[in-house]
Structures are given as structure tokens and as C-alpha cells.
mmCIF file of C-alpha atoms and ligand atoms in Angstrom:
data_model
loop_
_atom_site.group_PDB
_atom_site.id
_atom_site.type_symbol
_atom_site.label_atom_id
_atom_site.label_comp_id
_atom_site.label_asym_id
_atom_site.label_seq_id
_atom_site.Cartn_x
_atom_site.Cartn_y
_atom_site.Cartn_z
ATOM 1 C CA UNK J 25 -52.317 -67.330 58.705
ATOM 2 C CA UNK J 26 -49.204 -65.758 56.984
ATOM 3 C CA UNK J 27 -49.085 -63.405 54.693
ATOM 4 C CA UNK J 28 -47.225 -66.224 51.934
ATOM 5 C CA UNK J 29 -49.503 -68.812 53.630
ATOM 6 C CA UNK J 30 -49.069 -72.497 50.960
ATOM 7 C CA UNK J 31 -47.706 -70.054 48.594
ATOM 8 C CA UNK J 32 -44.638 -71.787 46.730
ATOM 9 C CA UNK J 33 -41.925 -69.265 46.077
ATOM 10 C CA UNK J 34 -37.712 -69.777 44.541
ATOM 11 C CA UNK J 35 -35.568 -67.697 46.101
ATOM 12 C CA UNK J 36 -32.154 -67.568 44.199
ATOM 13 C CA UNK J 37 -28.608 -67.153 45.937
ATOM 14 C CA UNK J 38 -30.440 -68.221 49.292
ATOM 15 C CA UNK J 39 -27.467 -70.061 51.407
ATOM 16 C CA UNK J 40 -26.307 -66.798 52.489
ATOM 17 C CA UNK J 41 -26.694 -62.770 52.870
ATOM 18 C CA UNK J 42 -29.530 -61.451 51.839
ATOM 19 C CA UNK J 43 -31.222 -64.548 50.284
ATOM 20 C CA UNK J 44 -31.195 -66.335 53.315
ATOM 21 C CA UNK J 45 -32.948 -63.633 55.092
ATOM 22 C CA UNK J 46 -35.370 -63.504 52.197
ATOM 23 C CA UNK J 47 -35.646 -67.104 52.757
ATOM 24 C CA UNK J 48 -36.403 -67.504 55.980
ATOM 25 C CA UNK J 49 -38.981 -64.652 55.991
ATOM 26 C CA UNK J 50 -41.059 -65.766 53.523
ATOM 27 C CA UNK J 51 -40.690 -69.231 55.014
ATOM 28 C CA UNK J 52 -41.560 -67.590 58.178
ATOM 29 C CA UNK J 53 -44.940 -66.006 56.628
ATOM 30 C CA UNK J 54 -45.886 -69.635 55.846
ATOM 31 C CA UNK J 55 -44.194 -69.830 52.310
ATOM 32 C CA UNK J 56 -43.226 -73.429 50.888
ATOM 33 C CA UNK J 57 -39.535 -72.886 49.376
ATOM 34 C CA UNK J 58 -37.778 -73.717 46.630
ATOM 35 C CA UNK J 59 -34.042 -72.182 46.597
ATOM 36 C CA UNK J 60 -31.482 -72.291 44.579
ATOM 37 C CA UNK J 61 -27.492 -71.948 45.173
ATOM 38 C CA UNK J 62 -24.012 -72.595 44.164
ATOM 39 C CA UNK J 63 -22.688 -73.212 47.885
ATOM 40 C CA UNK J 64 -24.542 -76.702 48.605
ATOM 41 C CA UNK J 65 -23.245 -76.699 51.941
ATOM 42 C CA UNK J 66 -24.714 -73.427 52.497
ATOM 43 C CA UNK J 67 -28.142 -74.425 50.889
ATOM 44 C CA UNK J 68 -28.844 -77.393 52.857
ATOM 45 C CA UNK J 69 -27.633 -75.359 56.512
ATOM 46 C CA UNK J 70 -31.065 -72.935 55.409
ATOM 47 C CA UNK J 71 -32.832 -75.701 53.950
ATOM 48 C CA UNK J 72 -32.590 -77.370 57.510
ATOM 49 C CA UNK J 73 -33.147 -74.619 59.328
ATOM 50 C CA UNK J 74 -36.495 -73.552 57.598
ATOM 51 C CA UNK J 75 -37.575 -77.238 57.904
ATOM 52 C CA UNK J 76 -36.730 -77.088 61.370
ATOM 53 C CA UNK J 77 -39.021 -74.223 61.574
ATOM 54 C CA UNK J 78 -41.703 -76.249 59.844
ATOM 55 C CA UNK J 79 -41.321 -74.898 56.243
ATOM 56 C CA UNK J 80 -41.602 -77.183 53.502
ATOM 57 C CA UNK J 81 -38.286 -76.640 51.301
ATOM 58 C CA UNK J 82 -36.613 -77.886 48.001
ATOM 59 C CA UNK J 83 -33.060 -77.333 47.732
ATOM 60 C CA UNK J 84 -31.525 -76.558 44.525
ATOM 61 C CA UNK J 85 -27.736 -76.952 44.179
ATOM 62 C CA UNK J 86 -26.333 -75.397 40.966
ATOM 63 C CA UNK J 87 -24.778 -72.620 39.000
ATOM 64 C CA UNK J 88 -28.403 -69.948 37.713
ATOM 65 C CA UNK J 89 -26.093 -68.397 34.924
ATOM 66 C CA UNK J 90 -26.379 -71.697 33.167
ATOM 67 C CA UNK J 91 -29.490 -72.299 31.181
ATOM 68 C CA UNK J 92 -29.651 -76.153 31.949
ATOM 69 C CA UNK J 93 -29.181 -76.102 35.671
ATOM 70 C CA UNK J 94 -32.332 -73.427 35.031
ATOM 71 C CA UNK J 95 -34.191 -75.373 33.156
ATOM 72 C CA UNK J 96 -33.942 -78.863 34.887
ATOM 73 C CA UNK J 97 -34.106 -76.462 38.269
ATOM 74 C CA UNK J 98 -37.755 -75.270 37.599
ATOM 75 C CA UNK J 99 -38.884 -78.753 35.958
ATOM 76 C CA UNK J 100 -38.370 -80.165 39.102
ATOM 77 C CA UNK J 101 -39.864 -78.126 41.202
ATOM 78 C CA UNK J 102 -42.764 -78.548 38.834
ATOM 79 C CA UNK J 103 -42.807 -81.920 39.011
ATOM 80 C CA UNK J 104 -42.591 -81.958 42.808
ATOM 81 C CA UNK J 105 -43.632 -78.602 44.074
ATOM 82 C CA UNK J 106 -46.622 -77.195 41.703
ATOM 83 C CA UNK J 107 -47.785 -74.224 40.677
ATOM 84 C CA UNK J 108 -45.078 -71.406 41.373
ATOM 85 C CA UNK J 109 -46.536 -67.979 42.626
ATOM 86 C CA UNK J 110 -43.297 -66.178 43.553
ATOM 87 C CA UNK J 111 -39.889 -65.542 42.319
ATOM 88 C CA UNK J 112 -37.190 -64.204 43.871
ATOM 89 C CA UNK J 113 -34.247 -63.152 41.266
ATOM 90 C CA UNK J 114 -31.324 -62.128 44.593
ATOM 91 C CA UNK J 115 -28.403 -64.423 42.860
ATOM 92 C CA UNK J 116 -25.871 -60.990 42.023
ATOM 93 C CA UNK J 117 -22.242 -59.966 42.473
ATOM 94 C CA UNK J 118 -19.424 -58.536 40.966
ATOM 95 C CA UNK J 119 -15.235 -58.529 40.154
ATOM 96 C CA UNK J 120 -14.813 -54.791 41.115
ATOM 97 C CA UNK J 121 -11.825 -53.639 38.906
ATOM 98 C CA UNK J 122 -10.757 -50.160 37.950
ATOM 99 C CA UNK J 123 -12.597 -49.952 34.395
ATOM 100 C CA UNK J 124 -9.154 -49.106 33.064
ATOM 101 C CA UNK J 125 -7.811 -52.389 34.429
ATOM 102 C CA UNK J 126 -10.610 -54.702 34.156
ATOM 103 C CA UNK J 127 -10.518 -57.852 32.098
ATOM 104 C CA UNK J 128 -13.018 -58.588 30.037
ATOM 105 C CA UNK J 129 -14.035 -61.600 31.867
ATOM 106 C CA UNK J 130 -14.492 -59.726 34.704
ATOM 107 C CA UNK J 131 -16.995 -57.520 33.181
ATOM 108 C CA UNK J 132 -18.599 -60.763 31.150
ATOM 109 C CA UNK J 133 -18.405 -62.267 34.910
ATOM 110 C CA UNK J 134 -20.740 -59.724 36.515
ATOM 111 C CA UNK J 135 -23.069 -58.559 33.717
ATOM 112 C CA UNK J 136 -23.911 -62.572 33.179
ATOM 113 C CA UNK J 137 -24.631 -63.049 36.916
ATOM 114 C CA UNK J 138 -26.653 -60.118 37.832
ATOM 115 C CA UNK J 139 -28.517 -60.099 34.254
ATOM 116 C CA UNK J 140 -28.182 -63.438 32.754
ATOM 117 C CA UNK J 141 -29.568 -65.359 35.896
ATOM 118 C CA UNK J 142 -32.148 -63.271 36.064
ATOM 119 C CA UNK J 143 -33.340 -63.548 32.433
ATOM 120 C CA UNK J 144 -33.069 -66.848 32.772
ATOM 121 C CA UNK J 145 -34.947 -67.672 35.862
ATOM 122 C CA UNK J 146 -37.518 -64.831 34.377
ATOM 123 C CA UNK J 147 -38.346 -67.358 31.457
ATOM 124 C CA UNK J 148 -38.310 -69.857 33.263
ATOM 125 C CA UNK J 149 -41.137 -69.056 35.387
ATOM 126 C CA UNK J 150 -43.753 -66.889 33.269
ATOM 127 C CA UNK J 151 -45.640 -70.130 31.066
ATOM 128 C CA UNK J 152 -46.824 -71.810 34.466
ATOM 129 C CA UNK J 153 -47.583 -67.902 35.907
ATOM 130 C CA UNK J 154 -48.888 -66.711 32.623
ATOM 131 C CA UNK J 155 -51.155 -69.996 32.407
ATOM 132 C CA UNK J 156 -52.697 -69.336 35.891
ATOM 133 C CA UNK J 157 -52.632 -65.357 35.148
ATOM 134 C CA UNK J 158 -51.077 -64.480 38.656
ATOM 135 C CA UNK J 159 -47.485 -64.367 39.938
ATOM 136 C CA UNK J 160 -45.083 -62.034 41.136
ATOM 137 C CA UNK J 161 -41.792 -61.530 40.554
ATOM 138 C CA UNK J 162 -38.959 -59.366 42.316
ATOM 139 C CA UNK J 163 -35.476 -58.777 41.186
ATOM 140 C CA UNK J 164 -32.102 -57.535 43.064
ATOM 141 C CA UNK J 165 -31.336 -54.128 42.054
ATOM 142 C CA UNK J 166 -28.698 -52.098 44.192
ATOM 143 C CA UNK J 167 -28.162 -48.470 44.837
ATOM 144 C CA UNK J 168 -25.619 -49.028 42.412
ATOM 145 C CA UNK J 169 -27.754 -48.583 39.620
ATOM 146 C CA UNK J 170 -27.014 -45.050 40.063
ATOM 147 C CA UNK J 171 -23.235 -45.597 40.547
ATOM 148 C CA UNK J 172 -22.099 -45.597 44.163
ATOM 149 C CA UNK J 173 -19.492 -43.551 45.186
ATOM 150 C CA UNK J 174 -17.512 -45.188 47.818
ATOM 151 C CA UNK J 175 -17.657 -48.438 45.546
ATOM 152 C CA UNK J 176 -16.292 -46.620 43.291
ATOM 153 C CA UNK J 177 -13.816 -44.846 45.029
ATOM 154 C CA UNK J 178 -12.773 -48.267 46.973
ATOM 155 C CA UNK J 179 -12.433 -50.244 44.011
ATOM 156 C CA UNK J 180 -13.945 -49.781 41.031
ATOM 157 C CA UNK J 181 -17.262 -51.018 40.356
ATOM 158 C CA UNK J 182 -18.758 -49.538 36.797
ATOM 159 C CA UNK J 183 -19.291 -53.336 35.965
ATOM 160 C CA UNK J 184 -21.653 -53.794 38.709
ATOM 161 C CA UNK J 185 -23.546 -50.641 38.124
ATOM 162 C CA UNK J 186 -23.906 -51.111 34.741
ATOM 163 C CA UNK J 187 -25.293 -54.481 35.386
ATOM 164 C CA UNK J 188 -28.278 -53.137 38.328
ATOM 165 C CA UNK J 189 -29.151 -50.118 36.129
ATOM 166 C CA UNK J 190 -29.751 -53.345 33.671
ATOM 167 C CA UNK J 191 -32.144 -54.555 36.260
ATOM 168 C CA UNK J 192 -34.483 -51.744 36.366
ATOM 169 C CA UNK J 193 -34.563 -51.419 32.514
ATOM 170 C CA UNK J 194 -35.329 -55.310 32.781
ATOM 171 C CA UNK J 195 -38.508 -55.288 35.211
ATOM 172 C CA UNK J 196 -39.765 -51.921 33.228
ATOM 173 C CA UNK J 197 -40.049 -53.658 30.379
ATOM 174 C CA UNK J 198 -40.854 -57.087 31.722
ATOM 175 C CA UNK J 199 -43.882 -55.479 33.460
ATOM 176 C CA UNK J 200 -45.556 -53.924 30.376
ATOM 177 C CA UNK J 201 -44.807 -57.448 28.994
ATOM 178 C CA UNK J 202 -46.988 -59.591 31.555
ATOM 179 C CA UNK J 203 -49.086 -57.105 32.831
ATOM 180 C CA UNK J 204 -51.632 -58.768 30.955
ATOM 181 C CA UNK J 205 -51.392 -62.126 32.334
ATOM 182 C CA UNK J 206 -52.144 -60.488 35.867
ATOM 183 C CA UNK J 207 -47.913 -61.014 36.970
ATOM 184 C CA UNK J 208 -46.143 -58.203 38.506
ATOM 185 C CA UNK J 209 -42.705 -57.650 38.196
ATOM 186 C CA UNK J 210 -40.407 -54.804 40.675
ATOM 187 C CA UNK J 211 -37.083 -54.716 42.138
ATOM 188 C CA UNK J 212 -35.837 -53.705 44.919
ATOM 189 C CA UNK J 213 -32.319 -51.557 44.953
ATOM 190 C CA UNK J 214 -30.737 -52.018 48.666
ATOM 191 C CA UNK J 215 -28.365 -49.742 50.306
ATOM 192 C CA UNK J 216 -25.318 -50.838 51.760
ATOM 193 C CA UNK J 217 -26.410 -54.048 53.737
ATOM 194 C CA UNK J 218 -24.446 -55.443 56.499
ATOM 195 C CA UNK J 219 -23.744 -59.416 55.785
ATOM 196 C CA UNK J 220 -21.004 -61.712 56.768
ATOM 197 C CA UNK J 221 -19.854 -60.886 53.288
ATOM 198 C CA UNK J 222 -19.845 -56.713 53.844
ATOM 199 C CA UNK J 223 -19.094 -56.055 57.214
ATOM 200 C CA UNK J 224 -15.440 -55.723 57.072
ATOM 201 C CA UNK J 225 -15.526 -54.288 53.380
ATOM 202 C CA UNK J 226 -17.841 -51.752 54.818
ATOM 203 C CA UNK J 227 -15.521 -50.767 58.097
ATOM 204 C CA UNK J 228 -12.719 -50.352 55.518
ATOM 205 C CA UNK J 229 -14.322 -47.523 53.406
ATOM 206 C CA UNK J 230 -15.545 -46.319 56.671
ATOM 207 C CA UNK J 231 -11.917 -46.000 57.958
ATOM 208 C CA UNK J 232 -10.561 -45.053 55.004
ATOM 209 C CA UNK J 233 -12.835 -43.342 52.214
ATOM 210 C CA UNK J 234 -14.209 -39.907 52.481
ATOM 211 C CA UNK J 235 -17.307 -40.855 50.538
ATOM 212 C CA UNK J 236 -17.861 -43.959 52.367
ATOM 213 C CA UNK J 237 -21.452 -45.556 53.172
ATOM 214 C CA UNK J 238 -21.539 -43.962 56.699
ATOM 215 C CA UNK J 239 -20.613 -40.416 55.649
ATOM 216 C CA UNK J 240 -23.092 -40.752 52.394
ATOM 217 C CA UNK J 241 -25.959 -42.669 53.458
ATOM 218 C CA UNK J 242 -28.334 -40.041 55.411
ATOM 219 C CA UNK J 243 -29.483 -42.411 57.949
ATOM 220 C CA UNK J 244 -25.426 -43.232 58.723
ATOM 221 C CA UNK J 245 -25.623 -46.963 59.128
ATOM 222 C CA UNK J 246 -25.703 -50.121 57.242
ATOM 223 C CA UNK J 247 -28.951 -51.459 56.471
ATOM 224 C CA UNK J 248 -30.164 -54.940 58.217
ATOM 225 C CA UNK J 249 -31.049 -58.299 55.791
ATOM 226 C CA UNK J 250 -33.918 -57.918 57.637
ATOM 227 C CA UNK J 251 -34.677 -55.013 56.060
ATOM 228 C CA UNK J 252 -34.365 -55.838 52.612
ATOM 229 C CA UNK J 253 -36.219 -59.039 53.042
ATOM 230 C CA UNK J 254 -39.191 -57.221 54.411
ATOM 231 C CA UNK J 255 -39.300 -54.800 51.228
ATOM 232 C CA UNK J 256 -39.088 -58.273 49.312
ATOM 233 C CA UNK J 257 -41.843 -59.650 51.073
ATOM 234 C CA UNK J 258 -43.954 -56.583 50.686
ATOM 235 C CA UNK J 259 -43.818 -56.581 46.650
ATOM 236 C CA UNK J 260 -44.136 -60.142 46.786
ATOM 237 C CA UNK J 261 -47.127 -60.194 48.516
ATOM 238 C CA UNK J 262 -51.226 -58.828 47.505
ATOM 239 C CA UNK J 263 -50.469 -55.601 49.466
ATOM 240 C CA UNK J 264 -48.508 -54.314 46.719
ATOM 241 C CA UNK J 265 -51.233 -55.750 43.650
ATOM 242 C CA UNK J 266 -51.253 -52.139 42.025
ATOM 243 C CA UNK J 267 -47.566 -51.773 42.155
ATOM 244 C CA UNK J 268 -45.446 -53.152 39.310
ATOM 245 C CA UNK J 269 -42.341 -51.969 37.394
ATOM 246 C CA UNK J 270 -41.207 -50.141 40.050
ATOM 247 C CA UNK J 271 -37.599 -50.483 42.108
ATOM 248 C CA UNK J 272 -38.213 -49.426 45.558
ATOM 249 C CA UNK J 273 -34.960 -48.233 46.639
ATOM 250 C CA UNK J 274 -33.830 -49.151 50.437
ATOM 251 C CA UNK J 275 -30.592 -47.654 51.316
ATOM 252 C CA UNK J 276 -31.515 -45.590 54.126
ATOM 253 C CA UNK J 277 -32.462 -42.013 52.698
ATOM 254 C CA UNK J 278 -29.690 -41.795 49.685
HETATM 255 N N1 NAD K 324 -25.163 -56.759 50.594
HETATM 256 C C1 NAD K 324 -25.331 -55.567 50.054
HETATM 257 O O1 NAD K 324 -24.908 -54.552 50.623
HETATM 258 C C2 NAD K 324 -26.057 -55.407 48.745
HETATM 259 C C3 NAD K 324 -26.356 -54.101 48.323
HETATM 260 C C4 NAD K 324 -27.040 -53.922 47.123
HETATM 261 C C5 NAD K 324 -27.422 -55.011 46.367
HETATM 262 N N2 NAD K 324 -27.100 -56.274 46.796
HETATM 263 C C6 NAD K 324 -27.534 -57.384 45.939
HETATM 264 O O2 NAD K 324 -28.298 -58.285 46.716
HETATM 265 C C7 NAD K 324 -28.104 -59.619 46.244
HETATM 266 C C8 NAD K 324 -27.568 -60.492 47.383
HETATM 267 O O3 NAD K 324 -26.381 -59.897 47.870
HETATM 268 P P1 NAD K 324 -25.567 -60.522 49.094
HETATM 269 O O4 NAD K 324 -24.781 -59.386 49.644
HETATM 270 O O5 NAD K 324 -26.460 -61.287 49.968
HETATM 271 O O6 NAD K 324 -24.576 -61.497 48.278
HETATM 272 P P2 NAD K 324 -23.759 -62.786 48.817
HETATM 273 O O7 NAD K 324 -22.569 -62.889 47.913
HETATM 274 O O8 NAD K 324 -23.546 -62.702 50.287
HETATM 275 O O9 NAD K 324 -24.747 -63.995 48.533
HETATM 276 C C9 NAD K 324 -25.024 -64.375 47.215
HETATM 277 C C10 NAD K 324 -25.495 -65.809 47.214
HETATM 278 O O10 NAD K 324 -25.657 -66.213 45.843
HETATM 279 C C11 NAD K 324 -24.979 -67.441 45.626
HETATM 280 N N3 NAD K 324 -24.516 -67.476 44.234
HETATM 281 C C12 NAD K 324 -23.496 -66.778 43.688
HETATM 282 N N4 NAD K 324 -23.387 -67.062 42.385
HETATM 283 C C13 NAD K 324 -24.365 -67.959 42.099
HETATM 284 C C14 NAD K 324 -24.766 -68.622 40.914
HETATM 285 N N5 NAD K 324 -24.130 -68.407 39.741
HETATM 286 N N6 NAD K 324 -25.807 -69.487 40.970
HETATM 287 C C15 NAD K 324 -26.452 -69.728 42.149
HETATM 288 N N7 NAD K 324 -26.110 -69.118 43.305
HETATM 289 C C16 NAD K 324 -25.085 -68.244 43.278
HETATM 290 C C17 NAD K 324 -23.830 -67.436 46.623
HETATM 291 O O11 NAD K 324 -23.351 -68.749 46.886
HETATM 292 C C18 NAD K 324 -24.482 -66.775 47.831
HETATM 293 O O12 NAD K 324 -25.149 -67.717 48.638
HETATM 294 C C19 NAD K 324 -27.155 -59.505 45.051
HETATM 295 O O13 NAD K 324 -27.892 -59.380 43.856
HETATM 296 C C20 NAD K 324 -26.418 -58.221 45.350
HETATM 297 O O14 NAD K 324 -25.863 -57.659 44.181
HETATM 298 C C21 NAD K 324 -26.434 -56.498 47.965
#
């Protein structure tokens, strides 16, 4: 038996990076998957990998920032998945601009897909969990929410930061919130993570910054999506049923 054995859980932003590895490690603890993404191509490439690995999976194409996509989103996976007893909020990003510099979509951009997605997907979820008094919940933080030094350095990221300090405000007060109901609700604030997306933006502030992740971080490396799905599937899970409003950093010692 897994440790998400039948359990249905939504993983958001799951085509690639970090969701995916989310994705497939819950699916690989014997999760059934609902996951949601912008890049359709991307979603059904994981969607037919998990089924391949015998996990039953609902894809989701669509924008999370937009409260219908949301709301039809989670209807159907009522209507064809059940009773929902994990959420993954991982959809995030940013414009990096110099704060001097940066438009004012850009910073509407990033606060509304970091924060707004979450909120949204937050809402979404709670009646069915609230009804059934269990659930848990876990949000994308990012050692950011402390400002990061070669992000900043590299290109100017105050939007970002701003937006995953948001995140632990959200699941402190979310927690008191539902507490009652018997949900839980943490985050968990990775490091610098090496995806297909980071790996060269990493060896460029390695090359070129003085404060860059491999000088700062005390364990001098990139962290794995492994990694950060295995924190994910530790709060997710009953081993961590006293543990709620919490972000559980994982960034390698900084
Ligand atoms: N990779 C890192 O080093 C790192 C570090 C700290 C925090 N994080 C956070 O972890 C999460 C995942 O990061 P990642 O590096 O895997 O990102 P990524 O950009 O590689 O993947 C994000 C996924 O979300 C999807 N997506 C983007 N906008 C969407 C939207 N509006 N609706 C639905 N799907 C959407 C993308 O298509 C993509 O599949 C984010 O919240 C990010 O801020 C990442």
C-alpha cells in the first residue's frame, strides 16, 4: 500500500518542473490525480506517463488565475473524480524586473499567479473538505519569501518575493481558519531547484554573480524536484497530522 493509496489529489502547474515531480510521486504512492496546466501538450505527456504507470489521472487544461477555468476545473473533477483529499497549490512564477523598471503589469503578472491561483484553488476546495472534516492542503512558497540575493542581484525579483512572503501569511491564516474542520494547510519554500527551466539560469549566476546559489546555499548545489516533491508528499500525507501553518523551508541549509 502507498502512502496516498485511492487518495484523490490536484496538483496545479503539473506538465513540468516541480509539479510534475510532485505528480508523479504522489501518483507513485498510489494517488489518483487530477492536474491542472496551461501547457496542454505538457499535461497530457504526464497524464500518459502516470497512466502508463497505472495511476488513474484527470487532466485539466486551463489558465488557474481565472476564476471560471477554477470553478468549472473542480466541478468536474467532482462530478467525475469524488471526494478531494489533497491539494497541491505549485502553479507560480514571475517577470523579474528591476523594481525601478518594472511595469505594472509585470508586478500585477506575478502577484496574481503566485497568490491569486492559489486563493482561488484554496476556495475552491474547502466546502467538499470542510463537509468531510479532513483534507490537506500545501502551497508553493520559495526561499524568496525572504528575498534572495542572487535573484536579486541577477535580475530583479522584489515582485516575486513579495508575492511568496504572501504565501506564508496566506497558509498562517488559512490554518487558524480550517483548523476546525480537521484540514491542514503548510507550504513548502524550496531552494534553488534544478529544472529544465533553471539549469542554465542557475550556471549563469554561478559564472557570473558573487552571491550566486552555489556560493550562498550551504550545501553548494541545486536542490533535486525530487526533493521538493518528497517534502510535498510528507505534509500531504497523515505523518505530518499535527503540523499545520507551517512553511518547511528546503533550500539546502540557507
Ligand atoms: N524551480 C525553483 O528553483 C523554484 C524555487 C522556489 C520556488 N519555486 C516555485 O515552485 C513552483 C514550481 O516552479 P517550477 O520551477 O517548477 O516552475 P515551471 O515554470 O517550470 O513550471 C510551472 C508550471 O505551471 C504551469 N503554469 C504557469 N502558469 C499557469 C497558469 N496560469 N495556470 C495553470 N498552469 C500554469 C506551467 O505551464 C508549468 O507547467 C512555483 O510556484 C515556483 O515559484 C521554484
Amino acid at each position: 500500500m502507498g502512502r496516498m493509496q485511492d487518495k484523490l489529489a490536484i496538483v496545479t502547474g503539473a506538465a513540468n518542473g516541480l509539479g510534475e515531480a510532485i505528480a508523479l510521486r504522489l501518483g507513485a504512492e498510489g494517488a489518483r490525480l487530477a492536474l491542472f496546466d496551461i501547457d496542454s501538450a505538457g499535461l497530457e505527456r504526464i497524464a500518459a506517463t502516470l497512466r502508463g504507470q497505472g495511476a488513474q489521472v484527470l487532466a485539466l487544461p486551463g489558465d488557474v488565475t481565472e476564476e471560471t477555468v477554477v470553478q468549472q476545473g473542480f466541478a468536474r473533477i467532482a462530478a467525475e473524480c469524488g471526494a478531494i483529499d489533497v491539494l497541491v497549490n505549485n502553479v507560480g512564477g514571475s517577470r523579474n524586473q528591476r523594481i525601478w523598471e518594472m511595469s505594472a503589469e509585470a508586478w500585477d503578472f506575478t502577484i496574481r499567479l503566485n497568490l491569486r491561483s492559489a486563493f482561488l484553488c484554496t476556495r475552491a476546495v474547502l466546502p467538499g473538505m470542510m463537509e468531510r472534516k479532513s483534507g490537506a492542503i500545501v502551497c508553493m512558497s520559495s526561499g524568496a519569501k525572504e528575498g534572495t540575493p542572487w535573484s536579486a542581484a541577477h535580475s530583479g525579483a522584489a515582485a516575486y518575493s513579495a508575492a511568496k512572503a504572501g504565501i506564508h501569511g496566506f497558509i498562517r491564516d488559512v490554518a487558524w481558519e480550517v483548523a476546525p474542520y480537521g484540514i491542514r494547510i503548510n507550504a513548502v519554500a524550496p531552494g534553488p531547484i534544478e529544472t529544465d527551466r533553471t539549469r542554465a539560469v542557475f550556471a549563469e549566476m554561478n559564472a557570473t554573480l558573487e552571491h550566486s546559489p552555489k556560493r550562498m546555499v550551504p550545501m553548494a548545489r541545486a536542490g533535486q524536484p525530487r526533493e521538493i516533491a518528497d517534502a510535498v508528499l510528507y505534509l500531504a500525507s497523515e505523518e505530518a497530522s499535527y503540523v499545520t501553518g507551517v512553511t518547511l523551508d528546503v533550500a539546502g541549509g540557507r
